[in-house]
Short mmCIF file of C-alpha atoms and ligand atoms in Angstrom, two decimals:
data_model
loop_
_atom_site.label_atom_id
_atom_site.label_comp_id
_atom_site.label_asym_id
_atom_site.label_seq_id
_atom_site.Cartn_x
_atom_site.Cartn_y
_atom_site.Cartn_z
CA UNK O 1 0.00 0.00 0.00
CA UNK O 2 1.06 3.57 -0.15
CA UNK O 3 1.85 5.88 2.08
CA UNK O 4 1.20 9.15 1.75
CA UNK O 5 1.77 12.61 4.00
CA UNK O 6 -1.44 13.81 5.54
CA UNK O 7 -2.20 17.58 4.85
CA UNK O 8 -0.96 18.43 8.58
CA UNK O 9 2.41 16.41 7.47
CA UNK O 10 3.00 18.53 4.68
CA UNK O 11 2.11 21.91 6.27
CA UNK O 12 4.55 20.92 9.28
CA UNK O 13 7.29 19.97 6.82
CA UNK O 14 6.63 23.55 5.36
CA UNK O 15 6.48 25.03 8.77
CA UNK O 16 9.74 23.37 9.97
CA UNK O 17 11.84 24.23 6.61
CA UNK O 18 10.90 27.69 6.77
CA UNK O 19 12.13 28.16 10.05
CA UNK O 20 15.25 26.59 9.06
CA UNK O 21 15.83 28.98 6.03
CA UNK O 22 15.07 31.62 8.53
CA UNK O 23 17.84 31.14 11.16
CA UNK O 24 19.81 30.18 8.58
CA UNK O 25 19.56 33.61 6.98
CA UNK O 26 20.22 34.96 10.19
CA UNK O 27 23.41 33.33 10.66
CA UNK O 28 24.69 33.96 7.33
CA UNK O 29 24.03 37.78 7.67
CA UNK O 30 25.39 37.88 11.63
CA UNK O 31 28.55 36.44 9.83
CA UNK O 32 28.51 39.61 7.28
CA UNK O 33 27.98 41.61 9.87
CA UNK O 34 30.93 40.66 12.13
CA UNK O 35 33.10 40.72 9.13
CA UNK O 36 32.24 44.16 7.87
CA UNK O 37 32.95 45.29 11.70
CA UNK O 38 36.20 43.61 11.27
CA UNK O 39 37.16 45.64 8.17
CA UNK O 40 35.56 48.67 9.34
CA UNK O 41 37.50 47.93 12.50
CA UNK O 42 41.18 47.34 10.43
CA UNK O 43 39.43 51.01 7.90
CA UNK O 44 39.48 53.02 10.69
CA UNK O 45 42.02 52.74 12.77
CA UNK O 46 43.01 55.94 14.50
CA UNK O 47 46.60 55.87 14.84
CA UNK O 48 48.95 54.00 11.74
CA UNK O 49 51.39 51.13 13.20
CA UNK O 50 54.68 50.12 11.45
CA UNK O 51 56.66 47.42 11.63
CA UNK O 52 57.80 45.95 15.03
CA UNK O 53 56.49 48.07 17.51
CA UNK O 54 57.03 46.78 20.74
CA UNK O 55 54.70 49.42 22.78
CA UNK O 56 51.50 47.84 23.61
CA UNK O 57 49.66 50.67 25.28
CA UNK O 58 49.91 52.81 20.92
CA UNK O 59 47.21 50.16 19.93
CA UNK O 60 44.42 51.06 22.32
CA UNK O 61 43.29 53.54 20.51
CA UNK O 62 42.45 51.44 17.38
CA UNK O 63 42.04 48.10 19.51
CA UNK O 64 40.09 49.04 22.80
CA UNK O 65 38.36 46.08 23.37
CA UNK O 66 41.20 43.74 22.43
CA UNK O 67 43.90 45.80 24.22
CA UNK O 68 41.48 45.34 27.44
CA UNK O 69 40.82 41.90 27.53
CA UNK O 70 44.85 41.90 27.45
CA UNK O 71 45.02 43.83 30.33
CA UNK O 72 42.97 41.33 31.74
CA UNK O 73 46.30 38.93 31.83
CA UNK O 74 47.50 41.04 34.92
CA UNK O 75 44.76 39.65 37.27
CA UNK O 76 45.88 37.35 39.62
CA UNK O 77 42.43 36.70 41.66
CA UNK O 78 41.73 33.35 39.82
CA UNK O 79 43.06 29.59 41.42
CA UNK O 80 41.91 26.58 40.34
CA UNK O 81 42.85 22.97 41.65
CA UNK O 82 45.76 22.83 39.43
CA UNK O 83 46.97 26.06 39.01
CA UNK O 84 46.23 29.68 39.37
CA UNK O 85 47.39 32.72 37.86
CA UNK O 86 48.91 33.70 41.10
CA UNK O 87 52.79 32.90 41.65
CA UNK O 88 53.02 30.18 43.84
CA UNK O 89 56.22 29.02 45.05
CA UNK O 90 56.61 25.54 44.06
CA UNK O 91 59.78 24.63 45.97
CA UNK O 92 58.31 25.78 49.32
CA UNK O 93 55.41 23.59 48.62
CA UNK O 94 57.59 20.63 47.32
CA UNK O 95 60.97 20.86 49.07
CA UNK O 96 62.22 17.31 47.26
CA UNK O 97 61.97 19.38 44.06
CA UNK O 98 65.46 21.12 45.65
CA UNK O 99 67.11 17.88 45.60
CA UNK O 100 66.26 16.34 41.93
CA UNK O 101 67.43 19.59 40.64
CA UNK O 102 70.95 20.11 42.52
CA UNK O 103 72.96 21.73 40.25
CA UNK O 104 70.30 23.53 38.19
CA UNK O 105 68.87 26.67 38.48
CA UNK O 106 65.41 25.86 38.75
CA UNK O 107 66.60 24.40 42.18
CA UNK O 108 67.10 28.07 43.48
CA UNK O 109 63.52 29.19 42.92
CA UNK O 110 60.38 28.28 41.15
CA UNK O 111 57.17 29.74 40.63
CA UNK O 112 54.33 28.86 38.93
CA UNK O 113 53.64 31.16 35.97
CA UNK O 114 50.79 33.83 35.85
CA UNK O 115 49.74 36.12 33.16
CA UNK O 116 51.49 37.58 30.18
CA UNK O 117 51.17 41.12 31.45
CA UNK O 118 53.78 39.74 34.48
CA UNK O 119 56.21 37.92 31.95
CA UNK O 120 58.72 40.95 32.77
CA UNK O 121 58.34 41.58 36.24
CA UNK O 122 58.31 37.85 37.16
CA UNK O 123 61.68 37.40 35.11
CA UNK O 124 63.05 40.07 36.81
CA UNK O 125 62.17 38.95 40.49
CA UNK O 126 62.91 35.15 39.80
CA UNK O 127 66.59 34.09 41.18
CA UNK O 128 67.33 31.94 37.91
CA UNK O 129 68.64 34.73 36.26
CA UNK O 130 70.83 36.83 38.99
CA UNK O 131 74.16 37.62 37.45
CA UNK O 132 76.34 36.31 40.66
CA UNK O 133 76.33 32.85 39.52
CA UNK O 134 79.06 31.03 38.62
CA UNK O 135 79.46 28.72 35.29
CA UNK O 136 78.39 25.43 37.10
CA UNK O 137 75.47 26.92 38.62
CA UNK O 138 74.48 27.50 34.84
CA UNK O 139 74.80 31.78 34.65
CA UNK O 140 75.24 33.98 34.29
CA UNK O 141 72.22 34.09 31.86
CA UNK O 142 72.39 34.95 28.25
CA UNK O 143 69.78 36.89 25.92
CA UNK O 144 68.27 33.92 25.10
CA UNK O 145 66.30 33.99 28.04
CA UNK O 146 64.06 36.74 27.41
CA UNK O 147 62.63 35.63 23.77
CA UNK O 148 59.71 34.71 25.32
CA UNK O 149 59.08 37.57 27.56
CA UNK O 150 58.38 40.59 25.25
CA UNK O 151 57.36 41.95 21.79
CA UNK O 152 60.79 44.20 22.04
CA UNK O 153 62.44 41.15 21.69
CA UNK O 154 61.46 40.67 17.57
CA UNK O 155 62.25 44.62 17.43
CA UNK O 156 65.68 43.53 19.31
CA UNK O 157 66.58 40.81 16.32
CA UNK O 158 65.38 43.07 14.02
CA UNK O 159 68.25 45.80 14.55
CA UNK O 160 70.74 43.31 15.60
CA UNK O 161 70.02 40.21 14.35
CA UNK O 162 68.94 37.04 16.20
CA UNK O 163 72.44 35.14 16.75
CA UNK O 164 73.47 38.36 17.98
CA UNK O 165 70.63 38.75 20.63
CA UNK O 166 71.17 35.10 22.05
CA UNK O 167 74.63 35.71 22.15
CA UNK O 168 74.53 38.45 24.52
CA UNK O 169 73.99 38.69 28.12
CA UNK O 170 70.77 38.55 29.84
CA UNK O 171 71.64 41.94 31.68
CA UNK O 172 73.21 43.29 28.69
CA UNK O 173 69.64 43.77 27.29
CA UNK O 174 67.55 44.78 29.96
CA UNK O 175 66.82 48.24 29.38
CA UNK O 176 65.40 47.32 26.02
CA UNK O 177 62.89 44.85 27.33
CA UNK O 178 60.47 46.59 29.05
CA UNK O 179 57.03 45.90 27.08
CA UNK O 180 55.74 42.45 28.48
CA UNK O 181 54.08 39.89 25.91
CA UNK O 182 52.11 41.61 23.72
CA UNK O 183 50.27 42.87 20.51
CA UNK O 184 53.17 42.48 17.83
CA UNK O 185 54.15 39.23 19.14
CA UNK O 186 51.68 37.72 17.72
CA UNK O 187 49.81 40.25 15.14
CA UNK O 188 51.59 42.64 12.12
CA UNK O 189 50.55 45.50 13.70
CA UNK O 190 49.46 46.63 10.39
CA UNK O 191 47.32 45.55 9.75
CA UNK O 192 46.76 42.59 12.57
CA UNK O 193 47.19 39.31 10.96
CA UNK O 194 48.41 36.46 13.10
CA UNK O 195 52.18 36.27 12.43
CA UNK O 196 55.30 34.17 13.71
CA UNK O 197 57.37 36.55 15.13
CA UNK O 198 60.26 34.26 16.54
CA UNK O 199 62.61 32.55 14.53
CA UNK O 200 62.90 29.27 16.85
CA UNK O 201 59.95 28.04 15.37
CA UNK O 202 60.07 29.28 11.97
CA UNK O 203 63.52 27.30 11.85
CA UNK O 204 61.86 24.42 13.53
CA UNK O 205 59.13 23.86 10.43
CA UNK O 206 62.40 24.37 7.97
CA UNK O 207 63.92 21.72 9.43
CA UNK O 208 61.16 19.33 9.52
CA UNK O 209 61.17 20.37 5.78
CA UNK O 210 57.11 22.41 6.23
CA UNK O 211 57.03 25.94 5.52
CA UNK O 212 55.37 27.96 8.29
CA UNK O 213 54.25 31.04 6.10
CA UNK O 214 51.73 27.84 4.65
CA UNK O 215 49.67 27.48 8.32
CA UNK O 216 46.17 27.84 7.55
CA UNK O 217 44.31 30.89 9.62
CA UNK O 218 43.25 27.61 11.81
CA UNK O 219 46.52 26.46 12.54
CA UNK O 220 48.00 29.72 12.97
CA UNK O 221 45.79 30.20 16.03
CA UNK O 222 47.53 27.89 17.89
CA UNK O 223 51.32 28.72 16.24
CA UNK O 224 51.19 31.98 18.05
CA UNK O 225 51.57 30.64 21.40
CA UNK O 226 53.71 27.55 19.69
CA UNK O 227 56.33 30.54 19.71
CA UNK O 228 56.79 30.28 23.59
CA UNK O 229 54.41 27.36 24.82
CA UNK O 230 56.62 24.38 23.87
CA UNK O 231 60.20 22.52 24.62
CA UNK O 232 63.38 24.13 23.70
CA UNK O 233 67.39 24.04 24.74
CA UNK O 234 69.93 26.44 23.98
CA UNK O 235 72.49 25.09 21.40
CA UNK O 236 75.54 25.74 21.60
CA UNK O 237 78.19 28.39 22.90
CA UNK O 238 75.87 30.53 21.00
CA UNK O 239 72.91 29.68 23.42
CA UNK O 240 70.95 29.69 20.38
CA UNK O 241 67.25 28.87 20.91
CA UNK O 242 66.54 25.52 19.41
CA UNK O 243 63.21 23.55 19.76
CA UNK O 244 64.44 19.55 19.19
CA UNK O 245 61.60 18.87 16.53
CA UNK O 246 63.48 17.27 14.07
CA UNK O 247 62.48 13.77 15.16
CA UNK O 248 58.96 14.19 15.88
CA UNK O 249 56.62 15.69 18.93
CA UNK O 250 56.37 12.68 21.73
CA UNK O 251 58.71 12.33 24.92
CA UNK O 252 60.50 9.83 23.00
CA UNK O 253 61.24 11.56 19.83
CA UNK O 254 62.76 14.97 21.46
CA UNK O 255 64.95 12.37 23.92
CA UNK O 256 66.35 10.86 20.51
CA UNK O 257 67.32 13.86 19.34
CA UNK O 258 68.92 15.23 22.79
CA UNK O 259 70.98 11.34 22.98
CA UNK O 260 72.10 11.94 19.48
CA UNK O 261 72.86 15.73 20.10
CA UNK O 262 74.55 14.71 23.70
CA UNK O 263 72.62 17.42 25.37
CA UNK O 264 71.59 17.48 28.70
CA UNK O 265 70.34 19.99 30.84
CA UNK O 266 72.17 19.96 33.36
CA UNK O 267 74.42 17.29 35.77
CA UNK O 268 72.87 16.17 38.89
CA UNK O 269 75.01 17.82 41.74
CA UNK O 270 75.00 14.42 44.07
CA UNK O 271 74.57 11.30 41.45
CA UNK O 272 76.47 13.34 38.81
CA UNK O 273 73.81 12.18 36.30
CA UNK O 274 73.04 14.00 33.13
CA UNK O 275 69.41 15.44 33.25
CA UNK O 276 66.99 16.58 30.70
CA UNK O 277 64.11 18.68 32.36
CA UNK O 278 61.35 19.25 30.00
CA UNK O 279 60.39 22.72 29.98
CA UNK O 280 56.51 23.74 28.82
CA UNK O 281 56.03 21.25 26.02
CA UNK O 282 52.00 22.66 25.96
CA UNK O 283 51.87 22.60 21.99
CA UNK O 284 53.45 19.22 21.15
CA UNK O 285 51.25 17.20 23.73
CA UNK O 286 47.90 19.43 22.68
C1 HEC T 1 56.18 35.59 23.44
C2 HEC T 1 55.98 34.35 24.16
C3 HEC T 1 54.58 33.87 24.45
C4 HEC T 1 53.54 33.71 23.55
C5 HEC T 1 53.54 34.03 22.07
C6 HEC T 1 52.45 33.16 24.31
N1 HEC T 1 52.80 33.00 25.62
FE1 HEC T 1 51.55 32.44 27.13
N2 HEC T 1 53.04 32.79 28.50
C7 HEC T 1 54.33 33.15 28.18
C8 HEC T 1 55.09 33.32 29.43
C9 HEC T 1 56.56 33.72 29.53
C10 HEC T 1 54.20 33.08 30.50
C11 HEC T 1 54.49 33.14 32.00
C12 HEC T 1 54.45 34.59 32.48
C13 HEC T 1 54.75 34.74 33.98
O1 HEC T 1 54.71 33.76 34.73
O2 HEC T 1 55.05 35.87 34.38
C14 HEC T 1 52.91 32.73 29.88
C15 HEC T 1 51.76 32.40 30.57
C16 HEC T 1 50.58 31.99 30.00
C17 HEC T 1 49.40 31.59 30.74
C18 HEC T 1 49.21 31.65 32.26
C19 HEC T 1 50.01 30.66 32.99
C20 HEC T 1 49.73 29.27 32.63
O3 HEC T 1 50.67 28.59 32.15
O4 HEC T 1 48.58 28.81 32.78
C21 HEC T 1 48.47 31.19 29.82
C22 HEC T 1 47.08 30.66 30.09
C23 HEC T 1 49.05 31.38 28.50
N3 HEC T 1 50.33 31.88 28.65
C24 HEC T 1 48.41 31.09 27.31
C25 HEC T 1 48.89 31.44 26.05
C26 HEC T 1 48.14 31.27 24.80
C27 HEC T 1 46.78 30.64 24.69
C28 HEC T 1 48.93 31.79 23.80
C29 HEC T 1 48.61 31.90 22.33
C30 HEC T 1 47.35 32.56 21.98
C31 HEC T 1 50.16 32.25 24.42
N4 HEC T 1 50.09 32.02 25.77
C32 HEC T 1 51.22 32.82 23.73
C33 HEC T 1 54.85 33.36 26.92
C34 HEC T 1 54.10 33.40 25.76
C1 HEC T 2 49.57 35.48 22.30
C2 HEC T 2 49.11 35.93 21.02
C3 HEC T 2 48.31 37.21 20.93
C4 HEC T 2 48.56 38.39 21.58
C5 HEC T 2 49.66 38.70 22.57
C6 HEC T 2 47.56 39.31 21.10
N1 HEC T 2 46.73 38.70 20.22
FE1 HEC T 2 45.21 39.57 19.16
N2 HEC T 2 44.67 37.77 18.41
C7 HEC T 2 45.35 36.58 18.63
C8 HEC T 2 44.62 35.50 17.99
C9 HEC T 2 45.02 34.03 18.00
C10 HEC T 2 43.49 36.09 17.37
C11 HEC T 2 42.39 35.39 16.56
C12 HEC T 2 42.72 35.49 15.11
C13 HEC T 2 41.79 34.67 14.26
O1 HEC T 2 40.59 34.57 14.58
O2 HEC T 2 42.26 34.09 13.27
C14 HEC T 2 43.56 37.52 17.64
C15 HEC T 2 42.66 38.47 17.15
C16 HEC T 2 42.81 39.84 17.28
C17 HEC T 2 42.06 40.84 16.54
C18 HEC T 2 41.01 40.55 15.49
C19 HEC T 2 41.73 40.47 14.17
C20 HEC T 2 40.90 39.90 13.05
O3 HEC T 2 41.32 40.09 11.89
O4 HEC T 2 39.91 39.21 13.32
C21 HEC T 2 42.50 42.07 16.95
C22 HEC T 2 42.03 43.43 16.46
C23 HEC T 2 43.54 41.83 17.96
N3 HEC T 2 43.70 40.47 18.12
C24 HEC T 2 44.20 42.82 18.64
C25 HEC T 2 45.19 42.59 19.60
C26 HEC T 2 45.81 43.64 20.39
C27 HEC T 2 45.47 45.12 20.29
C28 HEC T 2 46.74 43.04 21.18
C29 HEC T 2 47.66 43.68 22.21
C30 HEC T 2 47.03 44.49 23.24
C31 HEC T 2 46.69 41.59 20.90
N4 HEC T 2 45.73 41.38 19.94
C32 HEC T 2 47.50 40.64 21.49
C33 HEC T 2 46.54 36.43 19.33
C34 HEC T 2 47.14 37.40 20.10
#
């Protein structure tokens, strides 16, 4: 036999595609909206940009809303059963952590991290980087340290190139880093795409034979923080930063490449073991 719709079938059929159609339509023109605010946004921007500029406070005016949920990296209110964004020191709470790392720096202090507005002020305070060390305590510090720390550090390479920067002293470039993590680390200022402003991980993809400039808009949103938010050692006498890629992402892969490199971060001060001690490998295990 065969079936057919009854009347009321058909109408609510009608009914229900014609709502469809109708949020549909809304969607599609909330998307043209947003866009159009985007470019109007980019149109009529108040004050013109150039190049590397390292001061974030300039793209307010043009940015307000963006530039304050930035600011919003300075609060230190929130904790959360792993972590918060307020510095906690680690070694007071886990005083075997001084032990397993005799003979390294992070055994002199440790904090957990906060917010990108206190990437300055917390490198300044922490005692991993005090010039009074001697060579087998691992300092003093060079340059290298602060590539993660600022967007004067891109305006740094820039002048001087990068192999210069990691070359020098930590102290020898501390009155040019004074803008913590911000706008033009991540955006041309521009005109605001998302760009890779550090070379660690440009050289990374080349090496792993992928181009970087190819990331699609998708992929770039993660290769941002990729720039900062991963493993890396300092190769060399150079102290030049190096993320060990070229094997692959897992635990296993990045020790291959330290055994066959004969890196190791430092030498256990009792046992005289070599040690690696992964740093913040957040991209590779995301
Ligand atoms: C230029 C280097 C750099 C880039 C790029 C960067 N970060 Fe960070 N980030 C840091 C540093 C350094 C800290 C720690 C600051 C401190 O403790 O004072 C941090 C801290 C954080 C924290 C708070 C502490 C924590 O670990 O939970 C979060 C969350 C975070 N970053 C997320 C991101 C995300 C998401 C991106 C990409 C959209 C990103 N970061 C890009 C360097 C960077
Ligand atoms: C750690 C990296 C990072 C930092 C620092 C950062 N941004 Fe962004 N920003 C992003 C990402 C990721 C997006 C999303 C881009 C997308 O949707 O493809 C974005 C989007 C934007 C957009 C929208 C652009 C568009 O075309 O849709 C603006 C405007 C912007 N950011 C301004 C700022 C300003 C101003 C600052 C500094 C106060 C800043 N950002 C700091 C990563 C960053």
């Amino acid at each position: 036999m065969e079936k057919r719709l009854k009347s009321w079938q058909g109408w609510l059929l009608f009914a229900g595609t014609m709502a469809v159609v109708f949020v549909l339509g809304m969607l599609a023109s909330s998307v043209t909206e947003r866009r159009a605010e985007i470019a109007s946004v980019i149109n009529n921007k108040k004050t013109e940009i150039k190049d590397v500029e390292g001061r974030n406070e300039l793209f307010e005016p043009n940015y307000p809303r963006e530039y304050q949920t930035w600011t919003e990296t300075a609060d230190t209110s929130f904790k959360s059963l792993y972590n918060g964004n307020q510095a906690v020191d680690v070694l007071e709470q886990r005083p075997n952590m001084v032990v397993l790392w005799a003979g390294y720096t992070f055994s002199k202090d440790y904090s957990t991290p906060r917010g990108h507005m206190h990437a300055i002020e917390d490198m300044r305070h922490t005692l991993r980087v005090g010039s009074p060390m001697t060579e087998e305590d691992g300092g003093p510090q060079p340059a290298t340290c602060w590539t993660c720390k600022s967007p004067d550090v891109p305006r740094m390479m820039q002048s001087i190139g990068a192999e210069n920067f990691y070359k020098s002293k930590w102290s020898a470039m501390g009155k040019e880093i004074v803008n913590p993590i911000g706008c033009a680390d991540c955006h041309e200022p521009e005109n605001m795409n998302l760009r890779i402003s550090r070379p660690a991980l440009i050289e990374a993809f080349r090496r792993q034979g992928k181009d970087v400039t190819k990331a699609t808009p998708q992929e770039m949103r993660s290769l941002v923080c990729a720039q900062c938010h991963v493993e890396y050692y300092f190769k060399g006498d150079g102290k030049y930063l190096t993320f060990p890629w070229d094997k692959g992402f897992t635990v296993e892969d990045m020790e291959a490449y330290y055994d066959e490199a004969g890196f190791a971060d430092y030498k256990h001060k009792l046992s005289r073991t070599p040690i690696l001690k992964a740093q913040h490998p957040d991209y590779e295990l995301s």
